[in-house]
mmCIF file of C-alpha atoms and ligand atoms in Angstrom:
data_model
loop_
_atom_site.group_PDB
_atom_site.id
_atom_site.type_symbol
_atom_site.label_atom_id
_atom_site.label_comp_id
_atom_site.label_asym_id
_atom_site.label_seq_id
_atom_site.Cartn_x
_atom_site.Cartn_y
_atom_site.Cartn_z
ATOM 1 C CA UNK A 9 28.342 153.652 -32.298
ATOM 2 C CA UNK A 10 28.097 150.177 -30.796
ATOM 3 C CA UNK A 11 24.927 148.547 -29.448
ATOM 4 C CA UNK A 12 25.564 149.416 -25.794
ATOM 5 C CA UNK A 13 26.239 153.071 -26.538
ATOM 6 C CA UNK A 14 23.113 153.286 -28.639
ATOM 7 C CA UNK A 15 20.831 151.735 -26.049
ATOM 8 C CA UNK A 16 21.944 154.163 -23.344
ATOM 9 C CA UNK A 17 21.661 157.254 -25.564
ATOM 10 C CA UNK A 18 18.160 156.194 -26.639
ATOM 11 C CA UNK A 19 17.131 155.824 -23.021
ATOM 12 C CA UNK A 20 18.682 159.159 -22.142
ATOM 13 C CA UNK A 21 16.649 160.985 -24.775
ATOM 14 C CA UNK A 22 13.514 159.243 -23.473
ATOM 15 C CA UNK A 23 14.410 160.355 -20.010
ATOM 16 C CA UNK A 24 15.131 163.932 -21.006
ATOM 17 C CA UNK A 25 11.760 164.132 -22.671
ATOM 18 C CA UNK A 26 10.170 162.580 -19.562
ATOM 19 C CA UNK A 27 9.538 159.336 -21.477
ATOM 20 C CA UNK A 28 8.380 156.068 -19.962
ATOM 21 C CA UNK A 29 11.879 154.666 -19.580
ATOM 22 C CA UNK A 30 13.086 157.384 -17.238
ATOM 23 C CA UNK A 31 13.327 155.007 -14.273
ATOM 24 C CA UNK A 32 15.337 152.476 -16.255
ATOM 25 C CA UNK A 33 17.650 155.271 -17.353
ATOM 26 C CA UNK A 34 18.391 156.298 -13.768
ATOM 27 C CA UNK A 35 19.520 152.731 -13.060
ATOM 28 C CA UNK A 36 21.551 152.506 -16.275
ATOM 29 C CA UNK A 37 23.163 155.839 -15.542
ATOM 30 C CA UNK A 38 24.024 154.786 -11.989
ATOM 31 C CA UNK A 39 25.701 151.642 -13.342
ATOM 32 C CA UNK A 40 27.684 153.617 -15.897
ATOM 33 C CA UNK A 41 28.815 156.119 -13.266
ATOM 34 C CA UNK A 42 29.679 153.228 -10.945
ATOM 35 C CA UNK A 43 32.616 152.631 -13.289
ATOM 36 C CA UNK A 44 34.210 155.766 -11.887
ATOM 37 C CA UNK A 45 36.266 154.787 -8.821
ATOM 38 C CA UNK A 46 36.310 157.326 -6.007
ATOM 39 C CA UNK A 47 37.210 157.793 -2.387
ATOM 40 C CA UNK A 48 34.559 158.026 0.308
ATOM 41 C CA UNK A 49 33.906 160.950 2.670
ATOM 42 C CA UNK A 50 31.632 161.895 5.519
ATOM 43 C CA UNK A 51 30.171 165.362 4.916
ATOM 44 C CA UNK A 52 29.136 166.854 8.225
ATOM 45 C CA UNK A 53 27.875 169.907 10.064
ATOM 46 C CA UNK A 54 26.433 170.902 13.443
ATOM 47 C CA UNK A 55 23.165 172.761 13.719
ATOM 48 C CA UNK A 56 20.977 173.622 16.721
ATOM 49 C CA UNK A 57 23.064 171.459 19.044
ATOM 50 C CA UNK A 58 22.730 168.439 16.711
ATOM 51 C CA UNK A 59 25.382 166.749 14.605
ATOM 52 C CA UNK A 60 24.606 165.860 11.007
ATOM 53 C CA UNK A 61 26.706 163.703 8.705
ATOM 54 C CA UNK A 62 26.233 161.663 5.554
ATOM 55 C CA UNK A 63 28.427 159.404 3.445
ATOM 56 C CA UNK A 64 29.285 161.086 0.160
ATOM 57 C CA UNK A 65 31.492 160.103 -2.731
ATOM 58 C CA UNK A 66 30.493 163.143 -4.811
ATOM 59 C CA UNK A 67 33.306 165.260 -3.436
ATOM 60 C CA UNK A 68 36.248 166.826 -5.246
ATOM 61 C CA UNK A 69 38.721 169.651 -5.084
ATOM 62 C CA UNK A 70 37.683 172.609 -7.195
ATOM 63 C CA UNK A 71 40.341 175.293 -6.998
ATOM 64 C CA UNK A 72 43.810 175.533 -5.487
ATOM 65 C CA UNK A 73 44.053 179.302 -5.199
ATOM 66 C CA UNK A 74 41.779 180.124 -3.517
ATOM 67 C CA UNK A 75 41.430 176.618 -2.066
ATOM 68 C CA UNK A 76 37.935 175.362 -2.754
ATOM 69 C CA UNK A 77 36.132 172.030 -2.824
ATOM 70 C CA UNK A 78 32.709 170.876 -3.873
ATOM 71 C CA UNK A 79 30.328 168.295 -2.466
ATOM 72 C CA UNK A 80 26.977 167.216 -3.922
ATOM 73 C CA UNK A 81 24.171 166.218 -1.564
ATOM 74 C CA UNK A 82 20.649 165.071 -2.290
ATOM 75 C CA UNK A 83 18.257 167.993 -1.893
ATOM 76 C CA UNK A 84 16.003 167.647 1.140
ATOM 77 C CA UNK A 85 18.254 165.101 2.911
ATOM 78 C CA UNK A 86 18.873 165.979 6.546
ATOM 79 C CA UNK A 87 22.569 166.814 6.136
ATOM 80 C CA UNK A 88 21.972 168.854 2.986
ATOM 81 C CA UNK A 89 19.322 170.959 4.729
ATOM 82 C CA UNK A 90 21.510 171.420 7.806
ATOM 83 C CA UNK A 91 24.448 172.654 5.683
ATOM 84 C CA UNK A 92 22.171 175.112 3.907
ATOM 85 C CA UNK A 93 21.168 176.458 7.311
ATOM 86 C CA UNK A 94 24.650 176.629 8.851
ATOM 87 C CA UNK A 95 26.661 177.614 5.787
ATOM 88 C CA UNK A 96 29.565 175.394 6.810
ATOM 89 C CA UNK A 97 30.606 171.785 6.499
ATOM 90 C CA UNK A 98 33.394 169.389 7.313
ATOM 91 C CA UNK A 99 34.783 166.614 5.145
ATOM 92 C CA UNK A 100 36.386 163.503 6.641
ATOM 93 C CA UNK A 101 38.116 161.452 3.928
ATOM 94 C CA UNK A 102 37.791 157.872 5.109
ATOM 95 C CA UNK A 103 40.633 155.428 5.605
ATOM 96 C CA UNK A 104 40.551 151.920 4.127
ATOM 97 C CA UNK A 105 39.449 150.341 7.420
ATOM 98 C CA UNK A 106 36.443 152.668 7.788
ATOM 99 C CA UNK A 107 33.999 150.858 5.506
ATOM 100 C CA UNK A 108 31.660 150.341 8.484
ATOM 101 C CA UNK A 109 31.631 154.098 9.120
ATOM 102 C CA UNK A 110 30.649 154.719 5.482
ATOM 103 C CA UNK A 111 27.855 152.172 5.767
ATOM 104 C CA UNK A 112 26.559 153.611 9.026
ATOM 105 C CA UNK A 113 26.495 157.208 7.699
ATOM 106 C CA UNK A 114 24.529 156.058 4.668
ATOM 107 C CA UNK A 115 22.042 154.122 6.797
ATOM 108 C CA UNK A 116 18.981 155.061 8.834
ATOM 109 C CA UNK A 117 20.927 154.739 12.080
ATOM 110 C CA UNK A 118 19.217 157.112 14.544
ATOM 111 C CA UNK A 119 22.486 158.396 16.038
ATOM 112 C CA UNK A 120 25.343 157.900 13.618
ATOM 113 C CA UNK A 121 27.830 159.947 15.642
ATOM 114 C CA UNK A 122 27.363 157.669 18.672
ATOM 115 C CA UNK A 123 29.042 154.892 16.632
ATOM 116 C CA UNK A 124 32.331 156.750 15.947
ATOM 117 C CA UNK A 125 35.036 158.774 17.663
ATOM 118 C CA UNK A 126 34.870 162.376 16.494
ATOM 119 C CA UNK A 127 35.834 165.885 17.521
ATOM 120 C CA UNK A 128 34.802 169.378 16.561
ATOM 121 C CA UNK A 129 37.037 171.305 14.190
ATOM 122 C CA UNK A 130 37.980 174.983 14.309
ATOM 123 C CA UNK A 131 34.667 176.121 12.816
ATOM 124 C CA UNK A 132 32.618 173.764 14.953
ATOM 125 C CA UNK A 133 31.859 170.986 12.476
ATOM 126 C CA UNK A 134 32.182 167.350 13.614
ATOM 127 C CA UNK A 135 35.172 165.508 12.129
ATOM 128 C CA UNK A 136 35.579 161.715 12.212
ATOM 129 C CA UNK A 137 38.709 160.528 14.066
ATOM 130 C CA UNK A 138 41.239 158.264 12.278
ATOM 131 C CA UNK A 139 40.203 159.655 8.910
ATOM 132 C CA UNK A 140 42.799 160.150 6.183
ATOM 133 C CA UNK A 141 42.176 163.892 5.929
ATOM 134 C CA UNK A 142 39.932 166.607 7.356
ATOM 135 C CA UNK A 143 38.752 169.652 5.438
ATOM 136 C CA UNK A 144 36.618 172.402 6.982
ATOM 137 C CA UNK A 145 34.725 174.748 4.678
ATOM 138 C CA UNK A 146 32.353 177.656 4.580
ATOM 139 C CA UNK A 147 29.739 177.488 1.854
ATOM 140 C CA UNK A 148 30.494 180.096 -0.770
ATOM 141 C CA UNK A 149 27.735 179.014 -3.105
ATOM 142 C CA UNK A 150 24.957 176.403 -3.116
ATOM 143 C CA UNK A 151 23.926 175.550 -6.654
ATOM 144 C CA UNK A 152 20.889 173.470 -7.579
ATOM 145 C CA UNK A 153 21.863 170.614 -9.933
ATOM 146 C CA UNK A 154 19.056 168.181 -10.797
ATOM 147 C CA UNK A 155 18.157 166.249 -7.646
ATOM 148 C CA UNK A 156 21.187 167.535 -5.727
ATOM 149 C CA UNK A 157 22.677 170.673 -4.266
ATOM 150 C CA UNK A 158 26.274 171.370 -5.224
ATOM 151 C CA UNK A 159 27.973 173.055 -2.284
ATOM 152 C CA UNK A 160 31.020 175.063 -3.262
ATOM 153 C CA UNK A 161 33.154 175.370 -0.152
ATOM 154 C CA UNK A 162 35.906 177.854 0.647
ATOM 155 C CA UNK A 163 38.460 175.886 2.605
ATOM 156 C CA UNK A 164 39.075 177.128 6.157
ATOM 157 C CA UNK A 165 41.463 174.333 7.162
ATOM 158 C CA UNK A 166 42.825 171.141 5.617
ATOM 159 C CA UNK A 167 44.893 168.469 7.381
ATOM 160 C CA UNK A 168 46.187 165.161 6.058
ATOM 161 C CA UNK A 169 47.176 162.012 7.969
ATOM 162 C CA UNK A 170 49.093 158.928 6.824
ATOM 163 C CA UNK A 171 47.249 155.883 5.581
ATOM 164 C CA UNK A 172 45.346 154.523 2.650
ATOM 165 C CA UNK A 173 41.946 155.513 1.341
ATOM 166 C CA UNK A 174 38.689 153.641 1.421
ATOM 167 C CA UNK A 175 37.840 153.170 -2.264
ATOM 168 C CA UNK A 176 34.381 152.880 -3.811
ATOM 169 C CA UNK A 177 33.808 151.206 -7.163
ATOM 170 C CA UNK A 178 30.729 149.699 -8.812
ATOM 171 C CA UNK A 179 28.811 149.739 -5.529
ATOM 172 C CA UNK A 180 31.584 148.085 -3.506
ATOM 173 C CA UNK A 181 34.074 149.317 -0.939
ATOM 174 C CA UNK A 182 37.663 148.237 -1.479
ATOM 175 C CA UNK A 183 41.331 149.075 -1.208
ATOM 176 C CA UNK A 184 43.473 151.137 -3.496
ATOM 177 C CA UNK A 185 46.409 149.122 -4.836
ATOM 178 C CA UNK A 186 49.241 150.857 -6.633
ATOM 179 C CA UNK A 187 51.414 148.874 -9.061
ATOM 180 C CA UNK A 188 54.075 148.268 -6.448
ATOM 181 C CA UNK A 189 51.502 146.837 -4.083
ATOM 182 C CA UNK A 190 50.559 144.188 -6.616
ATOM 183 C CA UNK A 191 54.227 143.217 -6.924
ATOM 184 C CA UNK A 192 54.660 143.053 -3.127
ATOM 185 C CA UNK A 193 51.517 140.932 -2.873
ATOM 186 C CA UNK A 194 52.802 138.619 -5.627
ATOM 187 C CA UNK A 195 56.208 138.287 -3.958
ATOM 188 C CA UNK A 196 54.794 137.391 -0.512
ATOM 189 C CA UNK A 197 52.314 135.000 -2.083
ATOM 190 C CA UNK A 198 55.194 133.315 -3.927
ATOM 191 C CA UNK A 199 57.104 132.943 -0.658
ATOM 192 C CA UNK A 200 54.142 131.100 0.813
ATOM 193 C CA UNK A 201 53.066 129.012 -2.174
ATOM 194 C CA UNK A 202 56.213 128.433 -4.186
ATOM 195 C CA UNK A 203 58.938 128.520 -1.557
ATOM 196 C CA UNK A 204 56.521 126.586 0.673
ATOM 197 C CA UNK A 205 56.862 128.504 3.949
ATOM 198 C CA UNK A 206 55.145 126.159 6.436
ATOM 199 C CA UNK A 207 51.952 127.223 8.236
ATOM 200 C CA UNK A 208 52.670 129.207 11.382
ATOM 201 C CA UNK A 209 55.899 130.785 10.032
ATOM 202 C CA UNK A 210 56.062 134.387 11.205
ATOM 203 C CA UNK A 211 55.681 137.156 8.613
ATOM 204 C CA UNK A 212 57.189 140.326 10.031
ATOM 205 C CA UNK A 213 56.059 143.513 8.305
ATOM 206 C CA UNK A 214 59.421 145.179 8.975
ATOM 207 C CA UNK A 215 61.512 142.243 7.706
ATOM 208 C CA UNK A 216 59.378 141.766 4.612
ATOM 209 C CA UNK A 217 59.535 145.479 3.828
ATOM 210 C CA UNK A 218 63.320 145.307 4.076
ATOM 211 C CA UNK A 219 63.664 142.079 2.049
ATOM 212 C CA UNK A 220 61.397 143.324 -0.703
ATOM 213 C CA UNK A 221 62.547 146.984 -0.570
ATOM 214 C CA UNK A 222 58.906 147.918 -0.149
ATOM 215 C CA UNK A 223 56.902 150.379 1.909
ATOM 216 C CA UNK A 224 55.647 148.811 5.176
ATOM 217 C CA UNK A 225 52.153 150.005 4.205
ATOM 218 C CA UNK A 226 52.371 147.983 0.962
ATOM 219 C CA UNK A 227 53.449 144.891 2.932
ATOM 220 C CA UNK A 228 50.590 145.417 5.370
ATOM 221 C CA UNK A 229 48.078 145.782 2.533
ATOM 222 C CA UNK A 230 49.408 142.581 0.937
ATOM 223 C CA UNK A 231 49.194 140.665 4.239
ATOM 224 C CA UNK A 232 45.600 141.826 4.725
ATOM 225 C CA UNK A 233 44.708 140.730 1.216
ATOM 226 C CA UNK A 234 46.401 137.360 1.762
ATOM 227 C CA UNK A 235 44.538 137.145 5.080
ATOM 228 C CA UNK A 236 41.234 137.480 3.234
ATOM 229 C CA UNK A 237 42.386 134.594 1.027
ATOM 230 C CA UNK A 238 43.233 132.526 4.155
ATOM 231 C CA UNK A 239 46.897 132.363 3.143
ATOM 232 C CA UNK A 240 47.891 134.450 6.139
ATOM 233 C CA UNK A 241 46.563 134.331 9.714
ATOM 234 C CA UNK A 242 47.069 136.364 12.896
ATOM 235 C CA UNK A 243 48.959 134.950 15.880
ATOM 236 C CA UNK A 244 47.744 135.544 19.466
ATOM 237 C CA UNK A 245 49.995 138.623 19.762
ATOM 238 C CA UNK A 246 48.418 140.190 16.676
ATOM 239 C CA UNK A 247 51.379 139.432 14.381
ATOM 240 C CA UNK A 248 51.050 137.834 10.961
ATOM 241 C CA UNK A 249 51.886 134.180 10.248
ATOM 242 C CA UNK A 250 51.538 131.843 7.269
ATOM 243 C CA UNK A 251 48.011 130.446 7.413
ATOM 244 C CA UNK A 252 47.053 126.813 7.105
ATOM 245 C CA UNK A 253 43.875 125.296 5.769
ATOM 246 C CA UNK A 254 42.066 123.224 8.348
ATOM 247 C CA UNK A 255 41.567 119.567 7.482
ATOM 248 C CA UNK A 256 37.773 119.779 7.096
ATOM 249 C CA UNK A 257 38.034 122.643 4.593
ATOM 250 C CA UNK A 258 40.831 120.922 2.668
ATOM 251 C CA UNK A 259 38.841 117.693 2.383
ATOM 252 C CA UNK A 260 35.730 119.582 1.265
ATOM 253 C CA UNK A 261 37.770 121.375 -1.398
ATOM 254 C CA UNK A 262 39.313 118.145 -2.652
ATOM 255 C CA UNK A 263 35.889 116.537 -2.868
ATOM 256 C CA UNK A 264 34.451 119.540 -4.745
ATOM 257 C CA UNK A 265 37.403 119.564 -7.207
ATOM 258 C CA UNK A 266 36.980 115.838 -7.806
ATOM 259 C CA UNK A 267 33.254 116.297 -8.505
ATOM 260 C CA UNK A 268 34.008 118.986 -11.103
ATOM 261 C CA UNK A 269 36.650 116.821 -12.781
ATOM 262 C CA UNK A 270 34.278 113.837 -12.964
ATOM 263 C CA UNK A 271 31.533 116.085 -14.386
ATOM 264 C CA UNK A 272 33.918 117.422 -17.010
ATOM 265 C CA UNK A 273 35.001 113.875 -17.906
ATOM 266 C CA UNK A 274 31.365 112.851 -18.349
ATOM 267 C CA UNK A 275 30.812 115.779 -20.691
ATOM 268 C CA UNK A 276 33.984 115.440 -22.718
ATOM 269 C CA UNK A 277 35.356 111.865 -22.905
ATOM 270 C CA UNK A 278 34.768 110.693 -26.469
ATOM 271 C CA UNK A 279 33.906 114.219 -27.651
ATOM 272 C CA UNK A 280 37.120 116.228 -27.525
ATOM 273 C CA UNK A 281 39.563 116.638 -30.415
ATOM 274 C CA UNK A 282 42.761 114.599 -30.530
ATOM 275 C CA UNK A 283 44.740 117.843 -30.356
ATOM 276 C CA UNK A 284 43.101 118.658 -26.976
ATOM 277 C CA UNK A 285 43.982 115.211 -25.639
ATOM 278 C CA UNK A 286 47.583 115.617 -26.813
ATOM 279 C CA UNK A 287 47.681 119.068 -25.161
ATOM 280 C CA UNK A 288 46.691 117.349 -21.938
ATOM 281 C CA UNK A 289 49.264 114.576 -22.495
ATOM 282 C CA UNK A 290 52.061 117.165 -22.719
ATOM 283 C CA UNK A 291 51.293 118.257 -19.121
ATOM 284 C CA UNK A 292 51.445 114.783 -17.585
ATOM 285 C CA UNK A 293 54.918 115.135 -16.030
ATOM 286 C CA UNK A 294 54.192 118.490 -14.422
ATOM 287 C CA UNK A 295 53.437 118.774 -10.715
ATOM 288 C CA UNK A 296 49.970 119.987 -9.785
ATOM 289 C CA UNK A 297 50.045 123.720 -9.233
ATOM 290 C CA UNK A 298 48.290 126.236 -7.095
ATOM 291 C CA UNK A 299 46.230 128.823 -8.902
ATOM 292 C CA UNK A 300 46.577 131.685 -9.493
ATOM 293 C CA UNK A 301 50.295 131.302 -9.923
ATOM 294 C CA UNK A 302 52.094 134.118 -8.147
ATOM 295 C CA UNK A 303 53.430 136.857 -10.420
ATOM 296 C CA UNK A 304 57.172 136.421 -10.789
ATOM 297 C CA UNK A 305 57.150 132.963 -9.213
ATOM 298 C CA UNK A 306 59.097 130.158 -10.886
ATOM 299 C CA UNK A 307 55.961 128.873 -12.591
ATOM 300 C CA UNK A 308 54.827 132.242 -13.876
ATOM 301 C CA UNK A 309 54.009 132.097 -17.563
ATOM 302 C CA UNK A 310 54.122 128.316 -17.705
ATOM 303 C CA UNK A 311 50.498 128.007 -18.698
ATOM 304 C CA UNK A 312 47.858 125.787 -17.134
ATOM 305 C CA UNK A 313 48.686 122.699 -15.112
ATOM 306 C CA UNK A 314 47.250 119.288 -15.971
ATOM 307 C CA UNK A 315 44.055 119.632 -13.938
ATOM 308 C CA UNK A 316 43.292 123.134 -15.137
ATOM 309 C CA UNK A 317 43.709 121.945 -18.724
ATOM 310 C CA UNK A 318 41.429 118.992 -18.025
ATOM 311 C CA UNK A 319 38.637 121.190 -16.664
ATOM 312 C CA UNK A 320 39.142 123.673 -19.531
ATOM 313 C CA UNK A 321 38.070 120.883 -21.917
ATOM 314 C CA UNK A 322 34.458 121.651 -20.907
ATOM 315 C CA UNK A 323 34.844 125.124 -22.451
ATOM 316 C CA UNK A 324 33.050 126.767 -19.509
ATOM 317 C CA UNK A 325 34.966 129.760 -18.135
ATOM 318 C CA UNK A 326 32.777 130.108 -15.036
ATOM 319 C CA UNK A 327 33.312 126.491 -14.061
ATOM 320 C CA UNK A 328 37.051 126.838 -14.665
ATOM 321 C CA UNK A 329 37.240 129.858 -12.363
ATOM 322 C CA UNK A 330 35.468 128.024 -9.537
ATOM 323 C CA UNK A 331 37.757 125.069 -10.082
ATOM 324 C CA UNK A 332 40.859 127.242 -9.902
ATOM 325 C CA UNK A 333 39.803 128.583 -6.510
ATOM 326 C CA UNK A 334 39.383 125.031 -5.229
ATOM 327 C CA UNK A 335 42.554 123.703 -6.758
ATOM 328 C CA UNK A 336 44.713 125.982 -4.618
ATOM 329 C CA UNK A 337 44.481 123.180 -2.085
ATOM 330 C CA UNK A 338 46.342 120.809 -4.352
ATOM 331 C CA UNK A 339 49.765 122.371 -4.150
ATOM 332 C CA UNK A 340 51.873 124.170 -1.644
ATOM 333 C CA UNK A 341 49.037 124.409 0.861
ATOM 334 C CA UNK A 342 50.077 121.816 3.402
ATOM 335 C CA UNK A 343 53.100 119.839 4.579
ATOM 336 C CA UNK A 344 53.770 116.649 2.637
ATOM 337 C CA UNK A 345 51.000 117.351 0.163
ATOM 338 C CA UNK A 346 53.192 117.544 -2.902
ATOM 339 C CA UNK A 347 54.315 113.913 -2.465
ATOM 340 C CA UNK A 348 50.677 112.952 -3.004
ATOM 341 C CA UNK A 349 51.069 113.763 -6.656
ATOM 342 C CA UNK A 350 51.503 110.775 -8.971
ATOM 343 C CA UNK A 351 52.131 111.121 -12.712
ATOM 344 C CA UNK A 352 50.624 107.653 -13.182
ATOM 345 C CA UNK A 353 47.160 109.060 -12.448
ATOM 346 C CA UNK A 354 47.606 111.810 -15.023
ATOM 347 C CA UNK A 355 48.842 109.263 -17.579
ATOM 348 C CA UNK A 356 45.818 107.031 -16.902
ATOM 349 C CA UNK A 357 43.460 109.969 -17.419
ATOM 350 C CA UNK A 358 45.097 110.685 -20.795
ATOM 351 C CA UNK A 359 44.923 106.988 -21.741
ATOM 352 C CA UNK A 360 41.213 106.970 -20.902
ATOM 353 C CA UNK A 361 40.654 110.020 -23.113
ATOM 354 C CA UNK A 362 42.605 108.411 -25.974
ATOM 355 C CA UNK A 363 40.483 105.264 -25.715
ATOM 356 C CA UNK A 364 37.260 107.175 -25.142
ATOM 357 C CA UNK A 365 36.885 105.158 -21.927
ATOM 358 C CA UNK A 366 35.015 107.176 -19.293
ATOM 359 C CA UNK A 367 35.411 104.523 -16.550
ATOM 360 C CA UNK A 368 39.231 104.630 -16.850
ATOM 361 C CA UNK A 369 39.233 108.419 -16.602
ATOM 362 C CA UNK A 370 36.921 108.537 -13.588
ATOM 363 C CA UNK A 371 38.794 105.872 -11.647
ATOM 364 C CA UNK A 372 42.095 107.714 -12.238
ATOM 365 C CA UNK A 373 40.498 110.991 -11.078
ATOM 366 C CA UNK A 374 39.237 109.194 -7.974
ATOM 367 C CA UNK A 375 42.663 107.691 -7.260
ATOM 368 C CA UNK A 376 44.310 111.074 -7.552
ATOM 369 C CA UNK A 377 41.772 112.708 -5.219
ATOM 370 C CA UNK A 378 42.122 109.843 -2.732
ATOM 371 C CA UNK A 379 45.909 110.282 -2.607
ATOM 372 C CA UNK A 380 45.480 113.981 -1.909
ATOM 373 C CA UNK A 381 42.871 113.305 0.777
ATOM 374 C CA UNK A 382 45.102 110.757 2.496
ATOM 375 C CA UNK A 383 48.094 113.107 2.358
ATOM 376 C CA UNK A 384 46.034 115.803 4.087
ATOM 377 C CA UNK A 385 44.826 113.357 6.728
ATOM 378 C CA UNK A 386 48.357 112.118 7.404
ATOM 379 C CA UNK A 387 49.827 115.607 7.486
ATOM 380 C CA UNK A 388 47.204 116.775 9.982
ATOM 381 C CA UNK A 389 47.847 113.707 12.190
ATOM 382 C CA UNK A 390 51.580 114.521 12.363
HETATM 383 C C1 FMN B 426 29.501 155.013 -0.931
HETATM 384 C C2 FMN B 426 28.348 155.980 -0.823
HETATM 385 C C3 FMN B 426 28.456 157.217 -1.403
HETATM 386 C C4 FMN B 426 27.411 158.135 -1.319
HETATM 387 N N1 FMN B 426 27.564 159.357 -1.896
HETATM 388 C C5 FMN B 426 26.574 160.265 -1.800
HETATM 389 C C6 FMN B 426 26.745 161.565 -2.345
HETATM 390 O O1 FMN B 426 27.797 161.880 -2.909
HETATM 391 N N2 FMN B 426 25.728 162.438 -2.217
HETATM 392 C C7 FMN B 426 24.555 162.110 -1.578
HETATM 393 O O2 FMN B 426 23.657 162.962 -1.510
HETATM 394 N N3 FMN B 426 24.378 160.888 -1.035
HETATM 395 C C8 FMN B 426 25.351 159.963 -1.129
HETATM 396 N N4 FMN B 426 25.191 158.724 -0.557
HETATM 397 C C9 FMN B 426 23.946 158.426 0.137
HETATM 398 C C10 FMN B 426 23.858 159.084 1.517
HETATM 399 O O3 FMN B 426 24.976 158.770 2.322
HETATM 400 C C11 FMN B 426 22.601 158.636 2.250
HETATM 401 O O4 FMN B 426 21.485 158.985 1.476
HETATM 402 C C12 FMN B 426 22.477 159.201 3.646
HETATM 403 O O5 FMN B 426 21.469 158.474 4.326
HETATM 404 C C13 FMN B 426 22.064 160.657 3.689
HETATM 405 O O6 FMN B 426 21.988 161.034 5.048
HETATM 406 P P1 FMN B 426 21.047 162.232 5.561
HETATM 407 O O7 FMN B 426 19.675 161.954 5.022
HETATM 408 O O8 FMN B 426 21.123 162.130 7.061
HETATM 409 O O9 FMN B 426 21.602 163.496 5.063
HETATM 410 C C14 FMN B 426 26.215 157.803 -0.634
HETATM 411 C C15 FMN B 426 26.112 156.547 -0.031
HETATM 412 C C16 FMN B 426 27.165 155.641 -0.127
HETATM 413 C C17 FMN B 426 27.060 154.299 0.532
#
């Protein structure tokens, strides 16, 4: 048994015996169970002319024949009490764009149903519109389980709709990506970063789906993810286009990257092994790369670029990750930016490391950053 396993089982026995660490255990247990990814539902009913509904992830199918489901609700909560009174409930399985609905139905909002479109199902329970599926049930059993009531429901009706589920993992809402989706995302990202599609180029869902032999829904999911990364933007008609970094953001990113590189130089010049310096020297001729490199792109598997290797000399993974996010600006992100690269700067940085001369390294880092800054300024003036 490893240390983590031991600490949780100790706390659990304390908790079971009502020991002093019971509160801590509840938090530990919640964190452990947060590792189990689930979908998100709204469990609902209507009682005395009032609609009740709560966000619930503790929902699952129980039996196929007869069709049954179960949902667990906190005892004494308004929706739980209403379902015990009415003996029926509806389940709306939420779609990936319904995170706000999940938040609202878990909040203290005084009239949750006023915030959504809904309709009443065949047995009179409210069902959220645009959900991924609706299930209507009659309670066949309500079992007490710790703090919750487990409602076993005999399914009256069940309808599915197309779309993707809202996912819930470790306290966060997210999307569900199947393997293919990751490949589609990687391929579109490579088109933008490696093939260098210029900002503003249209990205048609239908054409991309055809080119990549992918489901349109996978292309759409990839475009949304790339949108969150500011690689893709929306045009005025609502279509997708290749996004462009604005000049202010690009300059801020360059300045932040330069500050990290200088800090790393201050920590490492004169202290790193010769083998690390030679590792850096081997990358001198390579162009600066965007990170992360797209899966399947021409650079995939090539290892770190010069700058990444430089920052890695500090041996600080957190710093390296922040740097990688910033360094996406260095390559493929704007017209004419690649010409800014100059191997002479890389060579001077290596020479400075070999001599243990911090001033040489810092002035080469500054030169390199200045070139990049000027390239961005010129490209935005064009
Ligand atoms: C993602 C998520 C999942 C949840 N799952 C459950 C659940 O399975 N059972 C439960 O009792 N509460 C769950 N909750 C909490 C309830 O939604 C919340 O307590 C709600 O306010 C209860 O509403 P009510 O008091 O009107 O019944 C969840 C909350 C969130 C955000």
